[in-house]
Coordinates of C-alpha atoms in Angstrom, one line a residue:
Chain E
M16 CA -42.7 -33.8 -1.9
T17 CA -42.6 -33.9 1.5
P18 CA -42.0 -30.6 4.1
K19 CA -38.4 -31.6 5.7
E20 CA -37.5 -32.5 1.5
K21 CA -38.5 -29.3 1.1
E22 CA -36.0 -28.4 4.2
R23 CA -33.6 -30.0 3.1
L24 CA -33.5 -29.1 -0.2
I25 CA -33.5 -25.4 1.2
R26 CA -30.7 -25.9 3.4
R27 CA -28.7 -27.3 0.2
I28 CA -29.5 -24.9 -2.0
W29 CA -28.5 -22.3 0.6
I30 CA -25.1 -24.7 1.7
V31 CA -23.7 -24.0 -2.1
I32 CA -25.3 -20.6 -2.7
T33 CA -22.7 -19.6 1.0
Y34 CA -19.6 -21.8 -0.6
A35 CA -19.7 -20.2 -4.3
V36 CA -19.7 -16.7 -2.6
L37 CA -16.8 -17.5 -0.2
I38 CA -14.9 -19.5 -2.5
T39 CA -15.9 -16.4 -5.5
F40 CA -14.1 -13.4 -2.9
A41 CA -11.5 -16.0 -1.7
L42 CA -10.4 -15.4 -5.2
V43 CA -10.9 -12.4 -6.1
Y44 CA -8.5 -11.6 -2.2
L45 CA -5.9 -13.6 -3.6
M46 CA -5.4 -13.5 -7.2
P47 CA -3.8 -10.1 -7.2
F48 CA -1.3 -11.9 -5.2
I49 CA -1.6 -15.0 -7.4
R50 CA -0.5 -13.5 -10.1
S51 CA 2.1 -11.3 -9.3
L52 CA 3.9 -14.5 -8.3
V53 CA 3.3 -16.0 -11.4
A54 CA 4.2 -12.9 -12.9
S55 CA 7.4 -12.2 -11.5
F56 CA 9.0 -15.6 -12.9
M57 CA 7.9 -13.8 -16.0
T58 CA 9.8 -11.6 -18.4
W59 CA 8.1 -8.1 -19.1
A60 CA 6.6 -9.4 -22.4
Q61 CA 5.0 -11.6 -21.7
A62 CA 3.4 -10.6 -18.2
S63 CA 2.2 -7.8 -20.0
A64 CA 0.8 -9.6 -22.7
Y65 CA -3.4 -10.3 -23.9
P66 CA -4.3 -12.0 -22.7
P67 CA -2.9 -12.5 -19.7
E68 CA -0.5 -15.9 -20.3
W69 CA 0.1 -17.3 -16.2
V70 CA 3.1 -20.2 -17.4
P71 CA 6.0 -18.6 -17.5
N72 CA 7.5 -19.1 -20.3
P73 CA 10.5 -19.0 -20.0
F74 CA 11.0 -19.7 -16.9
T75 CA 13.0 -16.5 -15.5
L76 CA 14.6 -15.1 -12.2
E77 CA 15.9 -12.0 -14.2
N78 CA 13.3 -9.7 -11.9
Y79 CA 14.8 -11.2 -8.7
Q80 CA 18.5 -11.0 -9.7
K81 CA 18.1 -7.4 -11.2
L82 CA 16.3 -6.6 -7.3
F83 CA 19.4 -8.0 -5.7
R84 CA 21.9 -6.5 -7.7
L85 CA 20.9 -3.5 -6.9
D86 CA 23.1 -1.3 -4.2
L87 CA 19.5 -0.1 -2.3
F88 CA 17.6 -3.6 -1.8
P89 CA 19.7 -4.6 -0.1
R90 CA 20.0 -1.6 2.5
W91 CA 16.6 -1.0 2.4
I92 CA 15.6 -4.3 3.7
R93 CA 17.7 -4.3 6.3
N94 CA 16.8 -0.2 7.4
T95 CA 13.1 -1.2 7.0
A96 CA 13.9 -4.7 9.9
L97 CA 16.1 -2.4 12.1
Y98 CA 12.7 0.2 11.5
A99 CA 10.4 -1.9 12.4
G100 CA 13.0 -3.9 15.1
L101 CA 13.2 -0.2 17.3
I102 CA 9.8 0.2 16.9
V103 CA 8.9 -3.7 18.5
A104 CA 11.8 -3.0 21.2
G105 CA 10.5 0.6 22.1
N106 CA 6.4 -0.7 22.2
V107 CA 7.3 -3.9 24.5
L108 CA 9.6 -2.7 26.9
F109 CA 8.4 0.8 27.3
T110 CA 4.3 0.9 26.8
S111 CA 4.0 -2.8 29.0
M112 CA 6.1 0.0 31.6
A113 CA 3.3 2.5 30.7
G114 CA 0.5 -0.3 31.2
Y115 CA 1.0 -1.8 34.4
A116 CA 1.7 1.2 36.4
F117 CA -0.9 3.0 34.8
A118 CA -3.2 -0.6 35.6
R119 CA -1.4 -1.6 39.7
L120 CA -0.4 1.3 41.2
K121 CA -1.6 4.2 43.6
F122 CA 0.5 7.7 42.0
P123 CA -0.8 10.9 42.0
G124 CA -2.5 12.1 38.3
K125 CA -3.0 8.4 37.1
D126 CA -6.1 9.2 35.5
V127 CA -5.7 12.7 34.3
I128 CA -2.2 12.1 32.9
F129 CA -4.0 8.0 31.2
S130 CA -7.0 10.2 29.8
A131 CA -5.1 13.0 28.5
L132 CA -3.2 10.1 26.3
L133 CA -5.6 8.3 24.8
S134 CA -7.2 11.8 23.9
L135 CA -4.1 11.9 21.7
L136 CA -5.3 8.8 20.2
M137 CA -8.0 11.8 18.4
I138 CA -5.4 13.8 16.7
P139 CA -5.4 12.6 13.0
M140 CA -1.0 12.3 12.8
F141 CA -1.4 14.9 9.6
V142 CA -1.7 17.7 12.4
T143 CA 1.2 16.8 14.3
L144 CA 2.8 15.6 11.6
V145 CA 4.5 19.0 10.2
P146 CA 5.7 20.6 13.9
N147 CA 7.1 16.8 14.3
Y148 CA 9.6 17.2 10.8
I149 CA 10.6 20.9 13.3
I150 CA 11.1 19.3 15.8
M151 CA 13.1 16.3 14.1
Y152 CA 15.0 18.7 12.2
K153 CA 16.2 21.3 15.2
L154 CA 17.2 18.0 16.8
G155 CA 19.4 17.1 13.5
L156 CA 17.9 13.7 13.8
I157 CA 16.0 14.0 9.5
D158 CA 17.7 11.4 7.5
N159 CA 17.6 8.7 10.9
I160 CA 15.8 5.4 11.1
F161 CA 17.1 6.4 15.7
G162 CA 14.6 9.6 15.6
L163 CA 12.1 8.0 13.5
A164 CA 11.8 4.9 15.5
L165 CA 12.1 8.1 18.9
L166 CA 8.1 9.2 16.8
G167 CA 6.8 5.8 17.4
I168 CA 8.2 3.5 20.8
V169 CA 5.4 4.9 22.0
N170 CA 2.4 4.2 21.0
V171 CA -0.8 4.8 22.7
S172 CA -3.2 2.1 21.0
S173 CA -0.5 -0.3 23.0
I174 CA -0.5 1.2 25.7
F175 CA -4.4 0.8 26.2
L176 CA -3.2 -3.1 25.5
M177 CA -0.8 -3.1 27.8
R178 CA -3.1 -2.0 30.6
Q179 CA -6.0 -4.1 30.0
Y180 CA -4.3 -6.9 30.7
F181 CA -2.8 -5.9 33.7
T182 CA -5.8 -4.7 34.8
S183 CA -7.8 -8.4 33.9
L184 CA -5.0 -9.6 36.3
S185 CA -5.8 -10.7 38.9
N186 CA -4.7 -9.5 42.4
E187 CA -3.7 -12.1 44.5
I188 CA -0.8 -12.5 43.2
F189 CA 0.6 -9.1 42.9
E190 CA -0.5 -9.0 47.0
A191 CA 1.3 -11.8 47.7
A192 CA 4.9 -10.6 46.2
R193 CA 3.7 -7.1 48.1
L194 CA 4.0 -9.5 51.6
D195 CA 7.6 -11.0 50.0
G196 CA 8.8 -7.9 50.0
C197 CA 8.8 -7.3 46.6
G198 CA 9.0 -3.8 45.7
P199 CA 6.6 -2.1 43.1
I200 CA 9.1 -2.2 40.1
K201 CA 10.2 -5.6 40.5
A202 CA 7.2 -6.9 40.3
F203 CA 6.7 -5.8 37.1
F204 CA 10.3 -7.6 35.8
Y205 CA 9.8 -10.9 37.2
I206 CA 5.7 -11.2 38.1
A207 CA 4.2 -8.6 35.7
M208 CA 6.0 -8.8 32.2
P209 CA 6.5 -12.9 32.1
L210 CA 2.9 -13.3 32.9
A211 CA 1.6 -10.9 29.8
K212 CA 3.6 -12.7 27.1
P213 CA -0.2 -13.1 25.5
A214 CA -0.7 -9.3 25.9
L215 CA 2.7 -9.1 24.8
G216 CA 3.6 -10.6 21.4
A217 CA -0.8 -9.1 20.5
V218 CA 1.7 -6.0 20.9
A219 CA 4.8 -6.7 18.8
V220 CA 3.0 -8.3 16.0
Y221 CA 1.2 -5.8 15.3
Q222 CA 3.4 -3.0 15.7
F223 CA 6.1 -5.2 13.3
L224 CA 3.2 -4.7 11.0
G225 CA 2.6 -0.6 10.9
S226 CA 6.4 -0.5 11.0
W227 CA 6.9 -2.7 8.3
N228 CA 4.4 -1.4 5.6
A229 CA 4.8 2.7 7.4
F230 CA 5.4 4.4 4.6
I231 CA 4.7 8.6 5.7
G232 CA 6.8 8.4 7.9
P233 CA 9.6 7.1 6.9
L234 CA 8.3 9.2 3.3
I235 CA 9.0 12.8 5.7
F236 CA 12.0 11.7 7.3
L237 CA 14.1 9.8 5.3
R238 CA 16.0 12.0 2.6
S239 CA 18.0 10.0 0.6
P240 CA 17.9 6.8 -1.0
E241 CA 20.0 4.1 1.2
N242 CA 18.4 4.9 4.3
F243 CA 15.2 4.4 3.3
T244 CA 12.4 1.3 4.2
L245 CA 11.5 -0.7 1.6
P246 CA 8.0 0.9 1.0
V247 CA 9.4 4.3 0.0
G248 CA 12.6 2.8 -1.8
L249 CA 10.5 0.6 -4.2
S250 CA 7.8 4.1 -4.6
F251 CA 10.8 5.7 -6.0
A252 CA 12.3 3.2 -7.8
F253 CA 8.7 2.7 -9.6
Q254 CA 8.7 6.1 -10.5
R255 CA 12.1 5.8 -11.7
S256 CA 11.7 2.6 -14.1
M257 CA 7.5 2.8 -14.9
W258 CA 8.1 3.4 -18.5
T259 CA 10.1 0.9 -19.5
E260 CA 9.2 -3.1 -16.8
Y261 CA 7.6 -3.1 -14.2
T262 CA 8.6 -7.1 -12.9
P263 CA 11.4 -5.7 -11.3
I264 CA 8.6 -3.9 -8.9
I265 CA 6.5 -7.1 -8.9
A266 CA 8.5 -9.0 -7.8
G267 CA 10.1 -5.9 -5.0
S268 CA 7.3 -5.8 -3.4
L269 CA 6.1 -10.1 -2.7
V270 CA 10.2 -9.7 -1.3
A271 CA 8.6 -7.4 0.5
S272 CA 5.4 -8.5 2.0
A273 CA 6.7 -11.9 2.2
P274 CA 7.9 -11.4 6.3
T275 CA 4.3 -9.9 7.0
I276 CA 2.3 -12.5 4.6
L277 CA 4.3 -15.3 6.6
L278 CA 4.5 -14.3 9.4
F279 CA 0.1 -14.1 9.0
L280 CA 0.0 -17.3 7.9
V281 CA 2.0 -18.9 11.0
L282 CA 0.6 -16.3 13.8
N283 CA -2.8 -15.8 11.6
R284 CA -5.0 -17.5 15.1
Y285 CA -3.3 -15.0 17.4
L286 CA -3.5 -11.9 15.3
I287 CA -6.8 -12.0 14.3
R288 CA -7.6 -12.3 17.8
G289 CA -5.3 -9.4 19.0
I290 CA -7.0 -6.8 15.9
V291 CA -10.3 -8.4 17.3
I292 CA -9.5 -6.9 20.8
T293 CA -7.7 -4.1 20.1
G294 CA -10.0 -3.0 16.8
G295 CA -8.8 -0.9 14.6
K296 CA -5.7 -0.9 11.6
G297 CA -3.6 1.7 13.2
Chain R
M15 CA 22.4 7.5 37.0
F16 CA 20.6 3.9 37.7
S17 CA 22.8 3.0 40.5
S18 CA 22.3 7.1 42.2
F19 CA 18.7 5.9 41.1
S20 CA 18.0 2.4 42.6
S21 CA 19.7 3.9 45.6
F22 CA 17.4 7.5 45.8
Y23 CA 14.2 4.7 45.2
E24 CA 15.8 2.5 47.8
K25 CA 15.7 5.2 50.1
A26 CA 12.0 6.4 49.0
R27 CA 8.8 6.7 51.4
N28 CA 6.8 5.7 48.5
K29 CA 8.5 3.7 46.1
E30 CA 5.3 3.0 44.5
I31 CA 4.9 6.2 43.9
V32 CA 8.7 6.7 42.6
A33 CA 8.1 3.4 40.8
G34 CA 4.1 4.4 39.2
L35 CA 5.9 8.0 37.8
T36 CA 9.4 7.2 36.4
L37 CA 7.8 3.8 34.9
I38 CA 5.5 6.2 32.6
S39 CA 7.8 8.2 32.3
I40 CA 8.8 8.0 29.4
A41 CA 5.3 7.1 27.6
V42 CA 4.7 10.3 28.7
I43 CA 8.0 12.8 27.7
L44 CA 7.7 10.8 24.1
N45 CA 4.1 11.6 23.9
L46 CA 4.5 15.0 25.4
V47 CA 7.1 15.9 23.1
F48 CA 5.2 14.7 19.9
G49 CA 2.2 14.4 20.3
Y50 CA 0.9 17.8 23.1
F51 CA 3.7 19.2 22.0
A52 CA 3.7 19.4 19.4
M53 CA -0.3 20.0 18.9
F54 CA -0.1 23.1 19.9
F55 CA 2.6 24.0 18.1
A56 CA 0.6 22.6 15.0
F57 CA -2.0 25.9 16.8
Y58 CA 0.5 28.2 16.8
L59 CA 2.2 27.3 13.0
S60 CA -0.2 28.2 11.1
F61 CA -0.7 32.1 12.8
F62 CA 3.0 32.6 10.9
K63 CA 4.5 32.5 7.3
W64 CA 7.5 30.4 7.5
D65 CA 9.7 28.9 5.7
Y66 CA 11.8 27.1 8.0
I67 CA 14.9 28.7 8.2
G68 CA 14.5 32.9 7.9
E69 CA 12.6 34.6 10.5
M70 CA 9.0 33.3 11.2
Q71 CA 6.3 36.6 10.7
F72 CA 3.5 36.7 12.2
V73 CA 0.2 37.2 9.6
G74 CA -2.3 36.3 11.6
L75 CA -5.5 34.4 10.0
Q76 CA -4.6 34.5 6.8
N77 CA -3.7 31.0 6.3
F78 CA -7.1 30.3 7.2
E79 CA -7.9 32.8 5.3
I80 CA -6.0 31.6 2.5
V81 CA -7.9 28.0 2.5
I82 CA -11.0 29.0 3.0
R83 CA -10.4 31.6 0.0
D84 CA -9.4 28.2 -2.1
L85 CA -12.9 26.7 -1.2
I86 CA -14.6 29.8 -2.3
R87 CA -13.2 29.4 -5.6
G88 CA -13.6 26.3 -6.6
L89 CA -16.3 27.1 -5.1
H90 CA -17.3 29.2 -8.4
G91 CA -15.7 27.0 -10.3
A92 CA -12.5 27.6 -10.8
P93 CA -9.8 24.9 -12.5
Y94 CA -8.7 22.6 -10.3
L95 CA -4.6 23.5 -10.5
L96 CA -5.4 26.9 -9.2
V97 CA -7.8 25.3 -5.8
P98 CA -6.3 22.1 -4.7
F99 CA -7.3 22.0 -1.0
Y100 CA -11.4 23.0 -3.2
T101 CA -10.0 19.2 -5.2
G102 CA -8.6 17.5 -2.8
L103 CA -11.2 17.7 -0.7
K104 CA -13.7 17.7 -2.5
N105 CA -12.1 13.7 -4.3
I106 CA -11.6 13.1 -0.9
L107 CA -15.3 13.4 0.4
L108 CA -16.5 11.7 -2.1
Y109 CA -14.0 8.7 -1.9
T110 CA -15.4 8.6 1.2
L111 CA -19.3 8.1 0.1
I112 CA -18.2 5.0 -2.1
V113 CA -16.0 2.9 0.1
V114 CA -17.1 3.7 3.7
P115 CA -20.9 2.1 2.8
I116 CA -18.8 -0.5 0.3
Q117 CA -16.3 -1.6 2.4
T118 CA -18.7 -1.9 5.5
F119 CA -21.2 -3.9 3.5
L120 CA -19.0 -6.0 1.9
A121 CA -17.3 -7.1 5.8
I122 CA -20.9 -7.4 6.7
V123 CA -21.7 -9.8 4.1
L124 CA -19.1 -12.1 3.6
A125 CA -18.5 -12.6 7.6
S126 CA -22.2 -13.9 7.8
F127 CA -21.5 -15.6 4.8
A128 CA -18.7 -17.4 6.8
N129 CA -20.5 -17.5 10.1
Q130 CA -21.9 -20.6 8.9
K131 CA -20.4 -24.5 10.3
I132 CA -18.0 -25.2 6.9
R133 CA -15.3 -26.1 5.8
G134 CA -12.4 -24.1 5.3
Q135 CA -13.9 -21.1 7.7
Q136 CA -10.1 -20.7 8.2
F137 CA -8.9 -20.1 5.2
F138 CA -11.8 -18.3 4.4
K139 CA -11.1 -16.3 6.9
V140 CA -6.7 -16.2 6.0
S141 CA -7.8 -14.8 2.4
Y142 CA -10.0 -11.5 3.8
F143 CA -7.6 -11.0 5.6
L144 CA -4.4 -11.0 3.5
P145 CA -5.0 -7.8 1.7
A146 CA -5.2 -5.8 4.8
T147 CA -1.7 -7.1 6.5
T148 CA 0.4 -6.8 3.4
S149 CA 1.8 -2.1 2.9
S150 CA -0.6 0.2 0.9
V151 CA 2.6 1.1 -0.9
I152 CA 2.8 -2.7 -2.3
V153 CA -0.8 -2.5 -3.2
A154 CA -0.9 0.4 -5.3
L155 CA 2.0 -1.3 -7.3
I156 CA 1.3 -4.8 -7.4
F157 CA -2.3 -2.8 -8.6
I158 CA -1.3 0.2 -10.7
W159 CA -0.4 -3.2 -13.1
L160 CA -3.4 -5.2 -12.5
F161 CA -5.6 -1.5 -13.7
M162 CA -3.5 -0.4 -16.6
K163 CA -5.1 -0.5 -20.6
N164 CA -4.1 -4.2 -21.1
G165 CA -3.9 -5.6 -17.7
Y166 CA -6.0 -8.3 -15.9
I167 CA -8.2 -6.3 -14.1
N168 CA -10.0 -5.1 -17.8
Y169 CA -9.7 -8.7 -19.0
V170 CA -11.3 -9.8 -16.2
L171 CA -14.1 -7.5 -17.0
A172 CA -14.0 -8.1 -19.9
H173 CA -15.5 -11.0 -19.4
V174 CA -17.7 -10.4 -17.3
I175 CA -19.8 -7.7 -18.7
P176 CA -20.9 -7.7 -21.8
G177 CA -19.4 -5.4 -24.2
F178 CA -17.1 -4.0 -21.8
E179 CA -14.0 -1.9 -23.7
P180 CA -11.2 -1.9 -21.7
V181 CA -10.6 1.5 -19.6
D182 CA -7.4 3.5 -18.8
W183 CA -8.1 3.5 -15.2
I184 CA -4.9 4.9 -14.4
N185 CA -4.5 7.7 -16.9
N186 CA -8.3 7.9 -16.7
K187 CA -9.3 11.0 -14.8
D188 CA -12.9 9.8 -14.8
Y189 CA -11.7 6.4 -14.5
L190 CA -8.5 7.1 -11.6
L191 CA -10.9 7.9 -8.2
F192 CA -12.4 4.7 -8.4
A193 CA -9.2 2.5 -9.0
I194 CA -8.3 4.1 -5.7
A195 CA -11.2 3.5 -4.1
T196 CA -12.0 -0.9 -5.3
V197 CA -7.1 -0.6 -4.3
A198 CA -8.9 0.7 -0.4
I199 CA -12.3 -1.4 -0.4
W200 CA -10.1 -4.6 -1.7
G201 CA -7.7 -3.6 0.9
T202 CA -9.4 -3.2 4.6
S203 CA -13.1 -4.7 4.4
G204 CA -11.0 -8.8 4.8
H205 CA -9.7 -6.4 8.2
F206 CA -13.0 -5.2 9.4
M207 CA -15.2 -9.0 8.0
V208 CA -12.2 -10.5 11.2
S209 CA -14.2 -8.0 13.2
F210 CA -17.2 -8.7 11.7
L211 CA -17.2 -12.6 12.1
A212 CA -16.4 -11.8 16.4
A213 CA -19.3 -9.8 17.0
M214 CA -22.0 -12.3 15.2
Q215 CA -19.6 -14.4 17.7
A216 CA -20.6 -13.2 20.6
I217 CA -24.6 -13.2 19.9
P218 CA -26.3 -16.0 21.9
R219 CA -27.1 -19.2 19.5
E220 CA -30.8 -18.9 21.4
I221 CA -31.9 -16.0 19.4
Y222 CA -31.3 -17.1 16.2
E223 CA -32.8 -21.1 17.3
A224 CA -35.7 -19.1 18.8
A225 CA -36.3 -17.6 15.5
M226 CA -35.8 -20.5 13.6
L227 CA -38.6 -22.1 14.6
D228 CA -40.8 -18.7 14.5
G229 CA -40.0 -19.6 10.4
A230 CA -38.2 -16.6 10.0
G231 CA -35.4 -17.9 7.5
P232 CA -32.2 -16.8 6.4
I233 CA -32.7 -13.2 5.4
R234 CA -34.8 -12.5 7.3
R235 CA -32.5 -13.5 10.8
F236 CA -30.3 -11.6 8.4
F237 CA -32.2 -8.6 8.7
F238 CA -33.6 -9.0 12.2
I239 CA -31.0 -10.6 14.0
T240 CA -28.1 -10.1 13.4
I241 CA -28.1 -6.5 11.9
P242 CA -29.5 -5.2 15.1
M243 CA -27.1 -7.1 17.3
L244 CA -24.0 -5.7 15.3
R245 CA -24.7 -2.0 15.6
P246 CA -22.1 -1.4 18.5
M247 CA -19.2 -3.0 15.8
I248 CA -21.1 -1.1 12.6
T249 CA -21.0 1.9 14.6
Y250 CA -17.1 0.9 15.6
V251 CA -15.9 0.1 12.2
V252 CA -17.6 3.1 10.2
V253 CA -16.2 5.2 12.3
M254 CA -12.4 3.5 11.4
G255 CA -13.7 3.5 8.0
L256 CA -14.2 7.2 8.1
I257 CA -10.7 8.2 9.8
G258 CA -9.0 6.8 7.8
A259 CA -10.5 7.7 4.5
L260 CA -10.6 10.9 4.5
Q261 CA -7.1 10.8 5.8
M262 CA -5.8 9.0 2.4
F263 CA -2.7 9.6 1.6
D264 CA -0.1 6.3 0.2
L265 CA -2.5 5.0 -2.2
A266 CA -3.2 8.6 -3.7
W267 CA 0.4 8.9 -3.8
I268 CA 1.9 6.1 -5.2
M269 CA -1.4 5.6 -8.2
A270 CA -2.4 9.3 -8.6
G271 CA 1.5 10.8 -7.9
A272 CA 1.8 13.6 -5.5
N273 CA 0.0 15.8 -8.2
G274 CA -3.1 13.8 -8.0
G275 CA -2.9 12.5 -11.8
P276 CA -4.4 13.7 -14.6
G277 CA -7.0 16.1 -13.6
G278 CA -6.0 16.2 -10.1
A279 CA -8.4 12.9 -10.1
G280 CA -6.7 11.7 -7.3
Y281 CA -5.6 14.3 -5.4
T282 CA -6.3 14.0 -1.2
V283 CA -6.4 16.5 1.6
A284 CA -4.0 14.6 2.8
L285 CA -1.4 15.2 -0.5
D286 CA -2.2 18.6 0.1
I287 CA -0.9 19.2 3.3
Y288 CA 2.5 17.0 2.0
N289 CA 2.5 19.3 -0.9
E290 CA 2.2 22.8 1.4
A291 CA 4.9 21.9 3.8
F292 CA 7.3 20.3 2.0
T293 CA 6.5 21.0 -1.8
R294 CA 5.4 24.9 -1.6
I295 CA 7.6 25.7 1.8
R296 CA 4.3 27.2 3.7
P297 CA 4.8 25.8 6.9
G298 CA 1.8 28.0 8.2
V299 CA -0.5 26.8 5.4
A300 CA 0.5 23.5 6.2
A301 CA -0.7 24.0 9.7
A302 CA -4.0 26.0 8.6
K303 CA -5.5 23.4 6.0
S304 CA -4.7 20.2 8.2
W305 CA -7.2 22.1 11.4
F306 CA -9.1 22.0 8.7
L307 CA -8.9 18.2 7.5
F308 CA -9.0 17.6 11.8
A309 CA -12.5 19.4 11.8
I310 CA -14.2 17.2 9.0
I311 CA -13.2 14.2 10.6
F312 CA -14.1 14.9 14.1
T313 CA -17.9 16.5 13.1
T314 CA -18.6 13.6 10.5
T315 CA -16.7 10.8 13.3
Y316 CA -18.5 13.2 16.1
L317 CA -22.1 13.6 14.2
F318 CA -21.7 9.6 12.7
Q319 CA -21.8 8.5 16.5
K320 CA -24.3 11.0 18.3
K321 CA -27.4 9.1 16.2
Y322 CA -25.8 5.6 15.2
G323 CA -23.6 5.2 18.4
R324 CA -26.6 5.7 20.5
A325 CA -26.9 1.8 20.7
M326 CA -23.9 1.5 21.8
R327 CA -24.7 1.7 25.7

């Protein structure tokens, strides 16, 4: 075997190992989703069979029908959508306003205020949780989705992301606008906002994922079952039906995660780029 | 109100100052109330005994004393029900010790396998990242079913590991925390893998080419080029992982229950803060415990950054 042949052989073995590892792990990461998708069309008797079965027999839509026969499940979907919508809208508007001001305008105390906001990122949410519960209680906003949304409507990491983006824009267009007599607020709405679409998109998607999946906040600030969001509702529905059937919970979990999964499948390139810029998972 | 503001704004001598302060006002007010005021209120609250309704009663350092007593009793081997904070702390440290290294290592390994000229890179990225887009509550609900005694995970393990006896993961105090850790690793490692992949693609090709000319194989290139070049990203991922793991709540709440499951094996500090504030109705003690949690997070991340973060700049 010549050295060249040997090198080619090693390269080929390495490629095989690479694919073996990557495919094995892809299966590990996807399996729970595939398994639950299949099981959501099974009866509980079949889904709990050992060894596991893979073909639904009989094929049943009973699990999904059960979910939507409950009055609460569609309500939870509506509540979650309302909560996520409020959070996304609030963050898109208010954090871009703040980000623009911190990046482009001069006003007294700018740097101090900005670093004061940033240092809030270091405080674990459990420190402010109990006081915020008390504040909300005093304001009469417990068990109110609008009250809950108020807590997350201006996220500091969104402000940071927007400020970074506005800082990276070139000066000239803002200079030109000013020379044409465009004031700073007008420049925000007519120049900065339209230019910031990619960053606004990242903030929106990022906040949507966070608020759709949020658990601790809704768990603490919402009290009555008809106001629950999907994660809280499902966790309580699960506790009540723990010893009977599990398949409706699996179907419910899939319905609840469908929007985020679809959003991710459609926007994954874009989202992954956004996550890479912002880093953490909120 | 709006028209009076706009006439004030139009007449203002320095529009930029007025505009700047106006545009940040909502962000500043909300963060002042729910961030700073809440933080100082938590500090204040930790010196008081209260039930949310009656008078607040100043008790000095008593709330902190309760926490320290709990820790000391725990160290002397008191049963877990009497020492909730100690139980939560012990579990969460073990959990962090399992989750953070494994998820970081797995993320690096998968990223470096995927960072080659291969087909389907996008497919692998999407597959690994998918768990991170799903709510941890839903993930936990699905995994409870997979972890059942006659569930899918036992079935797979029995076929992969010879002589493996099926385990009742969720209802056995020796395995519960490992089950939770497995779910956490599954849920977050793909997310960090994407971060690593981005960092790896920023490493200049020439360094690898030079090493290949010197005869360095893929494994040596991984240890002597990739790992050192990734150091800032590793620090970042570990710090984010520490912050997330030490505050773990959702998975334990679903998989173990608010009381921590069998033998308190799934009890965490975050669950204890929740119970203190909303079940035992002792917001002062909850505030004191949250300061302990803050101190633990702050010291661990600070120490880690001090030790390994130097190479960042």
